[in-house]
Short mmCIF file of C-alpha atoms in Angstrom, two decimals:
data_model
loop_
_atom_site.label_atom_id
_atom_site.label_comp_id
_atom_site.label_asym_id
_atom_site.label_seq_id
_atom_site.Cartn_x
_atom_site.Cartn_y
_atom_site.Cartn_z
CA MET A 1 13.92 -35.62 11.83
CA ASP A 2 13.93 -35.58 8.01
CA THR A 3 15.23 -38.88 6.67
CA HIS A 4 16.28 -37.49 3.28
CA GLU A 5 19.82 -38.70 2.62
CA SER A 6 22.17 -35.76 2.97
CA THR A 7 25.58 -34.98 4.34
CA PHE A 8 24.52 -31.41 5.06
CA PRO A 9 24.65 -30.89 8.84
CA LEU A 10 21.48 -30.47 10.86
CA ILE A 11 20.87 -26.72 11.04
CA ILE A 12 20.93 -24.61 14.18
CA SER A 13 19.05 -21.47 13.19
CA VAL A 14 19.95 -18.39 15.22
CA ASP A 15 17.11 -16.34 13.78
CA ASP A 16 13.60 -17.70 13.66
CA HIS A 17 10.46 -16.12 15.13
CA THR A 18 7.54 -16.98 17.35
CA VAL A 19 4.06 -15.53 17.03
CA GLU A 20 2.94 -15.34 20.65
CA PRO A 21 -0.26 -17.23 21.53
CA ALA A 22 -3.17 -15.02 22.60
CA ASP A 23 -2.91 -16.05 26.26
CA VAL A 24 0.76 -15.28 26.97
CA TRP A 25 0.06 -12.19 29.06
CA GLN A 26 -3.50 -12.92 30.10
CA ASP A 27 -2.34 -16.13 31.79
CA ARG A 28 0.67 -14.59 33.52
CA LEU A 29 -0.10 -11.03 34.59
CA PRO A 30 -1.52 -10.35 38.07
CA GLY A 31 -5.31 -10.19 37.99
CA LYS A 32 -5.52 -6.42 38.36
CA TYR A 33 -3.42 -5.91 35.22
CA ARG A 34 -5.05 -8.39 32.85
CA GLU A 35 -7.59 -5.96 31.46
CA ALA A 36 -4.83 -3.42 30.78
CA GLY A 37 -2.29 -5.98 29.55
CA PRO A 38 -1.87 -7.22 25.98
CA ARG A 39 -4.92 -9.07 24.68
CA ILE A 40 -6.31 -10.19 21.33
CA VAL A 41 -9.37 -8.56 19.72
CA ARG A 42 -10.83 -9.65 16.37
CA ALA A 43 -11.73 -6.62 14.22
CA PRO A 44 -11.62 -5.31 10.65
CA VAL A 45 -8.78 -3.24 9.27
CA LYS A 46 -9.64 0.31 8.25
CA GLU A 47 -6.31 1.22 6.68
CA MET A 48 -2.81 -0.23 6.55
CA THR A 49 0.37 1.04 4.84
CA PHE A 50 4.07 0.24 4.92
CA LEU A 51 6.01 3.06 3.27
CA GLY A 52 9.31 4.74 4.03
CA GLY A 53 10.12 1.98 6.50
CA ARG A 54 7.03 2.77 8.62
CA PHE A 55 4.18 0.35 9.32
CA ARG A 56 0.88 2.16 9.93
CA PRO A 57 -2.23 0.06 10.63
CA VAL A 58 -5.64 1.50 11.62
CA MET A 59 -8.18 -0.78 13.31
CA GLY A 60 -11.84 -0.49 12.39
CA GLU A 61 -14.84 -1.00 14.64
CA PRO A 62 -16.73 -4.31 14.87
CA GLY A 63 -19.24 -4.42 12.02
CA ASP A 64 -17.23 -2.12 9.75
CA ASP A 65 -16.47 -3.23 6.24
CA GLY A 66 -13.02 -4.56 5.51
CA PRO A 67 -10.89 -7.68 6.02
CA VAL A 68 -11.06 -9.06 9.57
CA GLY A 69 -7.98 -10.03 11.55
CA ASP A 70 -6.71 -10.59 15.06
CA TRP A 71 -5.28 -7.47 16.73
CA TRP A 72 -3.12 -7.05 19.79
CA VAL A 73 -4.60 -4.32 22.00
CA TYR A 74 -2.36 -2.75 24.66
CA GLU A 75 -2.82 0.81 25.99
CA GLU A 76 -3.32 2.90 22.82
CA LEU A 77 -1.57 0.38 20.61
CA ARG A 78 -3.57 -1.52 17.99
CA ARG A 79 -1.27 -3.97 16.23
CA PRO A 80 -2.70 -6.58 13.82
CA LEU A 81 -1.32 -9.99 12.99
CA THR A 82 -0.30 -9.83 9.34
CA ARG A 83 0.70 -12.21 6.59
CA LEU A 84 4.24 -10.84 6.86
CA ASP A 85 4.40 -12.15 10.45
CA THR A 86 3.84 -15.70 9.23
CA ALA A 87 4.19 -16.26 5.51
CA VAL A 88 5.54 -19.81 5.26
CA GLY A 89 3.32 -22.19 3.34
CA TYR A 90 2.22 -19.46 0.92
CA SER A 91 3.64 -18.74 -2.52
CA ARG A 92 5.61 -15.52 -3.00
CA ASP A 93 2.77 -14.05 -5.06
CA GLU A 94 0.30 -14.70 -2.23
CA ILE A 95 2.36 -12.93 0.43
CA LYS A 96 0.87 -9.46 0.78
CA LEU A 97 0.50 -6.88 3.52
CA GLU A 98 -2.85 -8.03 4.91
CA VAL A 99 -4.39 -8.76 8.30
CA ILE A 100 -4.95 -12.40 9.31
CA THR A 101 -6.31 -14.45 12.20
CA TYR A 102 -4.60 -17.24 14.09
CA GLU A 103 -6.62 -19.72 12.05
CA GLN A 104 -5.10 -18.32 8.87
CA MET A 105 -1.48 -18.86 9.90
CA ARG A 106 0.61 -21.99 9.93
CA PRO A 107 0.29 -23.55 13.43
CA GLY A 108 4.06 -23.86 13.73
CA SER A 109 4.11 -20.09 14.14
CA TYR A 110 2.72 -20.35 17.69
CA ASP A 111 2.43 -24.03 18.65
CA VAL A 112 5.48 -25.96 19.92
CA PRO A 113 4.70 -29.47 18.56
CA ALA A 114 3.77 -27.98 15.18
CA ARG A 115 6.96 -25.91 15.19
CA LEU A 116 9.11 -28.97 15.87
CA ALA A 117 7.37 -30.79 13.02
CA ASP A 118 8.10 -27.90 10.65
CA MET A 119 11.72 -27.88 11.84
CA ASP A 120 11.93 -31.60 11.00
CA VAL A 121 10.69 -30.92 7.47
CA ASN A 122 13.33 -28.21 7.12
CA HIS A 123 16.39 -30.15 8.36
CA VAL A 124 16.56 -27.86 11.41
CA GLN A 125 17.57 -29.28 14.74
CA SER A 126 17.43 -26.22 17.00
CA ALA A 127 16.32 -22.59 16.74
CA VAL A 128 16.50 -19.24 18.51
CA CYS A 129 13.22 -17.32 18.18
CA PHE A 130 12.75 -13.55 18.24
CA PRO A 131 9.38 -12.11 19.37
CA THR A 132 6.59 -10.64 17.26
CA PHE A 133 4.16 -8.55 19.33
CA PRO A 134 6.85 -7.17 21.72
CA ARG A 135 8.88 -6.41 18.55
CA PHE A 136 12.45 -7.52 18.12
CA CYS A 137 13.84 -6.23 21.42
CA GLY A 138 10.75 -5.36 23.45
CA GLN A 139 10.13 -1.87 22.07
CA THR A 140 6.39 -2.34 22.59
CA PHE A 141 6.80 -2.31 26.37
CA THR A 142 9.44 0.42 26.32
CA GLU A 143 7.06 2.76 24.48
CA ALA A 144 4.17 2.04 26.86
CA LYS A 145 3.17 4.70 29.39
CA ASP A 146 2.92 2.35 32.38
CA HIS A 147 6.41 0.97 32.98
CA GLU A 148 5.32 -0.91 36.08
CA LEU A 149 2.98 -2.92 33.87
CA GLY A 150 5.63 -2.96 31.13
CA LEU A 151 8.12 -4.64 33.46
CA LEU A 152 5.54 -7.26 34.37
CA CYS A 153 4.92 -7.83 30.66
CA VAL A 154 8.64 -8.29 29.98
CA ARG A 155 8.92 -10.80 32.81
CA ALA A 156 5.75 -12.61 31.73
CA TYR A 157 7.10 -12.95 28.19
CA ASN A 158 10.41 -14.28 29.49
CA ASP A 159 8.65 -16.78 31.73
CA TRP A 160 6.59 -18.00 28.79
CA MET A 161 9.67 -18.15 26.57
CA VAL A 162 11.72 -20.19 29.05
CA GLU A 163 9.07 -22.35 30.68
CA GLU A 164 6.65 -23.01 27.81
CA TRP A 165 8.03 -22.19 24.36
CA CYS A 166 11.45 -23.63 25.27
CA GLY A 167 10.10 -25.91 28.00
CA PRO A 168 10.18 -29.71 28.26
CA SER A 169 7.93 -30.29 25.25
CA ALA A 170 10.55 -28.61 23.04
CA ARG A 171 13.13 -31.23 24.11
CA GLY A 172 15.97 -28.72 24.01
CA ARG A 173 15.35 -27.86 20.36
CA LEU A 174 14.09 -24.32 21.04
CA ILE A 175 16.71 -22.00 22.50
CA PRO A 176 15.46 -19.13 24.69
CA LEU A 177 15.96 -15.49 23.80
CA THR A 178 14.69 -13.12 26.47
CA LEU A 179 13.83 -9.42 26.71
CA ILE A 180 14.85 -6.63 29.07
CA PRO A 181 13.12 -3.45 30.26
CA LEU A 182 15.07 -1.14 27.97
CA TRP A 183 14.09 1.96 29.92
CA ASP A 184 16.16 1.03 33.01
CA ALA A 185 19.65 -0.48 32.72
CA GLU A 186 19.67 -1.62 36.36
CA LEU A 187 16.38 -3.47 35.94
CA ALA A 188 17.72 -4.83 32.66
CA ALA A 189 20.75 -6.23 34.49
CA GLU A 190 18.47 -7.87 37.06
CA GLU A 191 16.44 -9.52 34.31
CA VAL A 192 19.59 -10.78 32.56
CA ARG A 193 20.78 -12.35 35.81
CA ARG A 194 17.34 -13.80 36.62
CA ASN A 195 17.21 -15.57 33.28
CA ALA A 196 20.87 -16.57 33.23
CA ALA A 197 20.23 -18.40 36.52
CA ARG A 198 17.85 -20.69 34.62
CA GLY A 199 20.19 -21.32 31.72
CA VAL A 200 19.37 -18.50 29.28
CA ARG A 201 22.35 -17.38 27.23
CA ALA A 202 20.88 -14.80 24.83
CA VAL A 203 19.07 -11.49 25.25
CA ALA A 204 17.53 -9.20 22.64
CA PHE A 205 18.79 -5.62 22.34
CA SER A 206 18.42 -2.68 19.96
CA GLU A 207 20.85 -2.25 17.11
CA ILE A 208 20.73 1.56 17.53
CA PRO A 209 19.21 2.50 20.92
CA PRO A 210 19.14 6.28 20.27
CA TYR A 211 16.55 5.66 17.55
CA LEU A 212 14.30 4.54 20.42
CA GLY A 213 15.08 7.64 22.48
CA LEU A 214 17.53 5.67 24.63
CA PRO A 215 21.23 6.26 25.44
CA SER A 216 23.87 5.21 22.97
CA ILE A 217 26.47 2.63 23.90
CA HIS A 218 29.22 5.29 23.84
CA GLY A 219 28.43 6.51 27.35
CA ASP A 220 28.09 4.57 30.58
CA GLY A 221 24.29 4.40 30.66
CA TRP A 222 24.17 0.74 29.59
CA ASP A 223 27.08 -0.42 31.76
CA PRO A 224 24.96 -2.28 34.38
CA PHE A 225 23.30 -4.27 31.59
CA LEU A 226 26.56 -4.89 29.74
CA ARG A 227 28.27 -5.96 32.96
CA ALA A 228 25.51 -8.48 33.63
CA CYS A 229 25.90 -9.90 30.11
CA ASP A 230 29.68 -9.99 30.49
CA GLU A 231 29.55 -11.80 33.82
CA THR A 232 26.85 -14.34 32.87
CA GLY A 233 28.03 -15.11 29.33
CA THR A 234 24.78 -13.76 27.87
CA VAL A 235 24.99 -13.00 24.14
CA ILE A 236 23.47 -9.69 22.98
CA ALA A 237 21.29 -10.45 19.93
CA MET A 238 20.28 -7.58 17.65
CA HIS A 239 17.78 -8.15 14.86
CA ILE A 240 17.35 -5.84 11.89
CA GLY A 241 14.53 -3.45 12.77
CA SER A 242 15.25 -3.58 16.50
CA SER A 243 15.68 0.18 16.40
CA SER A 244 12.08 0.55 15.14
CA ARG A 245 13.43 2.22 12.05
CA MET A 246 14.09 0.14 8.97
CA PRO A 247 16.53 1.72 6.53
CA SER A 248 14.91 3.69 3.75
CA THR A 249 15.59 6.74 1.64
CA SER A 250 12.36 8.71 1.62
CA ALA A 251 8.87 8.76 3.08
CA ASP A 252 7.40 7.41 -0.15
CA ALA A 253 10.04 4.76 -0.90
CA PRO A 254 8.38 1.38 -1.50
CA PRO A 255 9.23 -1.50 0.88
CA ALA A 256 11.54 -2.97 -1.79
CA VAL A 257 14.03 -0.14 -1.15
CA GLY A 258 14.29 -0.88 2.54
CA SER A 259 14.32 -4.62 1.96
CA THR A 260 17.37 -4.26 -0.27
CA ILE A 261 19.35 -2.32 2.35
CA THR A 262 18.19 -4.07 5.54
CA PHE A 263 21.82 -4.69 6.49
CA ALA A 264 22.50 -0.95 6.84
CA ASN A 265 21.48 -0.59 10.49
CA CYS A 266 23.62 -3.62 11.38
CA CYS A 267 26.52 -1.91 9.64
CA PHE A 268 26.02 1.33 11.59
CA SER A 269 25.56 -0.59 14.82
CA MET A 270 28.69 -2.68 14.41
CA VAL A 271 30.82 0.42 13.90
CA ASP A 272 29.26 1.86 17.06
CA TRP A 273 30.30 -1.19 19.06
CA LEU A 274 33.80 -1.41 17.56
CA MET A 275 34.46 2.25 18.36
CA SER A 276 32.78 2.29 21.78
CA GLY A 277 35.48 0.70 23.89
CA LYS A 278 32.90 -1.64 25.43
CA PHE A 279 34.60 -4.79 24.18
CA GLU A 280 37.73 -3.84 26.11
CA GLN A 281 35.78 -2.68 29.15
CA PHE A 282 33.75 -5.91 29.16
CA PRO A 283 36.03 -8.53 27.61
CA ASN A 284 33.51 -11.39 27.66
CA LEU A 285 30.82 -9.53 25.68
CA LYS A 286 29.53 -11.18 22.51
CA VAL A 287 27.08 -9.58 20.05
CA MET A 288 25.28 -11.07 17.04
CA TYR A 289 23.36 -9.47 14.17
CA ALA A 290 20.30 -11.48 13.14
CA GLU A 291 19.23 -11.23 9.50
CA GLY A 292 21.95 -8.72 8.75
CA GLN A 293 23.71 -10.97 6.21
CA ILE A 294 27.53 -10.94 6.02
CA GLY A 295 28.77 -9.79 2.62
CA TRP A 296 29.24 -6.19 3.76
CA ILE A 297 31.46 -7.03 6.73
CA PRO A 298 34.95 -7.20 5.13
CA TYR A 299 34.96 -3.62 3.91
CA ILE A 300 33.67 -2.24 7.22
CA LYS A 301 36.41 -4.09 9.10
CA GLU A 302 38.99 -2.71 6.70
CA ARG A 303 37.66 0.85 6.88
CA ALA A 304 37.39 0.78 10.68
CA ASP A 305 41.02 -0.32 10.94
CA VAL A 306 42.14 2.48 8.62
CA VAL A 307 40.22 5.10 10.61
CA TRP A 308 41.54 3.72 13.91
CA GLU A 309 45.12 3.70 12.63
CA GLU A 310 45.12 7.10 10.94
CA ASN A 311 42.51 9.18 12.74
CA ARG A 312 42.19 7.89 16.29
CA ALA A 313 43.94 10.86 17.87
CA TRP A 314 41.26 13.28 16.72
CA GLY A 315 38.53 10.69 16.17
CA GLY A 316 37.59 10.41 19.82
CA VAL A 317 38.62 6.77 20.35
CA ALA A 318 42.34 6.84 21.22
CA ASP A 319 41.65 6.63 24.96
CA LYS A 320 39.22 3.69 24.80
CA VAL A 321 39.93 1.58 21.71
CA HIS A 322 43.46 0.26 22.09
CA ARG A 323 43.44 -2.47 19.45
CA PRO A 324 42.50 -2.59 15.76
CA PRO A 325 38.72 -2.91 15.38
CA SER A 326 39.17 -6.01 13.21
CA GLU A 327 40.75 -7.79 16.18
CA LEU A 328 37.83 -6.80 18.38
CA PHE A 329 35.43 -8.04 15.72
CA ALA A 330 37.11 -11.44 15.64
CA GLU A 331 36.66 -11.89 19.40
CA HIS A 332 33.23 -10.34 19.96
CA VAL A 333 31.00 -10.04 16.86
CA TYR A 334 28.93 -12.59 14.91
CA GLY A 335 27.18 -12.05 11.60
CA CYS A 336 24.11 -14.10 10.69
CA PHE A 337 22.88 -14.98 7.20
CA PHE A 338 20.47 -17.19 5.30
CA ASP A 339 21.22 -16.20 1.71
CA ASP A 340 24.54 -14.50 1.02
CA ALA A 341 26.61 -16.11 -1.73
CA PHE A 342 28.97 -13.14 -1.84
CA GLY A 343 29.72 -13.40 1.86
CA LEU A 344 30.40 -17.13 1.53
CA ARG A 345 32.95 -16.41 -1.19
CA ASN A 346 34.74 -14.09 1.22
CA LEU A 347 34.78 -16.07 4.44
CA ASP A 348 38.50 -15.53 4.93
CA ALA A 349 37.94 -11.77 5.06
CA ILE A 350 35.03 -12.13 7.49
CA GLY A 351 36.29 -14.88 9.78
CA LEU A 352 34.94 -18.43 9.72
CA ASP A 353 34.38 -18.44 13.48
CA ASN A 354 32.19 -15.33 13.27
CA VAL A 355 29.46 -16.60 10.97
CA LEU A 356 26.10 -18.12 11.98
CA TYR A 357 23.24 -19.60 9.94
CA GLU A 358 19.50 -18.89 10.08
CA THR A 359 16.24 -19.83 8.36
CA ASP A 360 13.95 -16.92 9.40
CA TYR A 361 10.86 -19.12 9.88
CA PRO A 362 8.01 -18.09 9.49
CA HIS A 363 8.76 -14.79 7.71
CA SER A 364 8.42 -14.12 3.99
CA ASP A 365 12.21 -14.24 3.52
CA SER A 366 12.40 -17.68 5.13
CA THR A 367 14.10 -20.50 3.28
CA TRP A 368 11.59 -22.98 4.80
CA PRO A 369 10.97 -25.76 3.82
CA LYS A 370 14.13 -25.92 1.69
CA SER A 371 16.79 -24.53 4.00
CA ARG A 372 18.94 -27.63 3.51
CA GLU A 373 18.71 -27.36 -0.28
CA VAL A 374 19.48 -23.63 -0.13
CA GLY A 375 22.42 -24.31 2.16
CA GLU A 376 23.75 -27.07 -0.08
CA ALA A 377 23.55 -24.81 -3.12
CA GLN A 378 25.28 -21.92 -1.34
CA MET A 379 27.96 -23.93 0.44
CA GLY A 380 28.68 -26.68 -2.07
CA HIS A 381 32.13 -25.22 -2.76
CA LEU A 382 33.16 -25.35 0.91
CA GLU A 383 34.88 -28.16 2.81
CA ALA A 384 32.64 -30.25 5.06
CA ASP A 385 34.30 -29.02 8.28
CA VAL A 386 33.73 -25.40 7.21
CA VAL A 387 30.05 -26.06 6.53
CA GLU A 388 29.72 -27.82 9.90
CA ARG A 389 31.14 -24.79 11.68
CA ILE A 390 28.86 -22.32 9.92
CA VAL A 391 25.66 -24.34 10.12
CA ARG A 392 25.93 -25.51 13.75
CA ARG A 393 29.31 -25.58 15.56
CA ASN A 394 29.70 -21.80 15.95
CA ALA A 395 26.17 -21.59 17.42
CA ILE A 396 26.85 -24.48 19.80
CA GLU A 397 29.93 -22.74 21.17
CA LEU A 398 28.39 -19.26 21.30
CA LEU A 399 25.10 -20.27 22.96
CA GLY A 400 26.43 -22.94 25.32
CA LEU A 401 24.50 -25.80 23.71
CA THR A 402 25.23 -29.47 24.17
CA ASP A 403 27.52 -31.20 21.69
CA GLU A 404 24.31 -32.49 20.09
CA GLY A 405 23.13 -28.91 19.48
CA LEU A 406 20.40 -28.78 22.14
CA TRP A 407 19.63 -26.27 24.89
CA PRO A 408 20.53 -27.99 28.21
CA GLY A 409 17.78 -26.16 30.12
CA GLY A 410 14.97 -27.46 27.92
CA GLY A 411 15.08 -31.14 28.77
CA ALA A 412 17.92 -31.90 26.36
CA ARG A 413 19.49 -35.31 26.95
#
């Protein structure tokens, strides 16, 4: 670990990312599915835009003019690796929307020993990693035509995540986050239980499932999945963009508009959960919002309480939400941040026990390699025990880590 003298606690980041190696699915799918399963092809880019919250890449043919990059090919999908997938090590002015190859990214993006080395540089002890090619909650496989193959792809990813990415070589420092087949809540429940049996305590889910053409959480369609999470102590982790729709205002709004309001879907989602009755139906459920920041939370808690108190009779929640939403928040919801000075000035209104820290490696917003320095600057006004709780203790308790902050299933000692 970094030997720089500092009293700042070793960080447990609840939102980092992995760029999957090219062989994840080719090594794990049954032979008859490998040609149809996800695979890497090197090809030029014909066109690529990111406007109105929509990413639209077009792959060229071999020999065409244009920058060459590595593309994931799966059914009709052609998805390139881009500099935005792995931007650490580059200056802000160099980070552009462009295709890249594996050789052009920092090895810590996809290689475990290199990742641990980059964590050491960054004062990070342990990290939860969201996926890249499957997207933040496995939408890639949900949108595929062949759900039999999609289920195999979900399971293959989870096996790689648990056995290799978070396996013995990670020494408990990488904490598994698994996927579910979003198109079938019963199969999702089975996958939660399968992974919980090997020590997994976090599963990715969509912040707003109806944006994916899936049921909302207000009905009973997700109950098998929610029951499995409730009974196994599996935390539901929702990353911004896990509804495949980043907030924006118009089709021609530049990415800066959406980037400013990335918290908005988390805000909408949290109100959904607080007004759904699911926290009372499944009292052990815990949900966390990765990269949603925290400064917006106090007003939403206040407003939800006012609506519940004054309008619940006609607001459709009187028969299922029996306690003030702010109380439900305190017991079930966690906000995650990496740069939110306003939120840190209002911890009392948020709830100290409901705040988690993240570094977002290797994305362009990442505070790597200065996450400690950023944290010290943001939290210098806080007492040491408060900083300890934000930076690591809340994550240890939520994710069932050892007292040393390691995942017990990954060879932690």
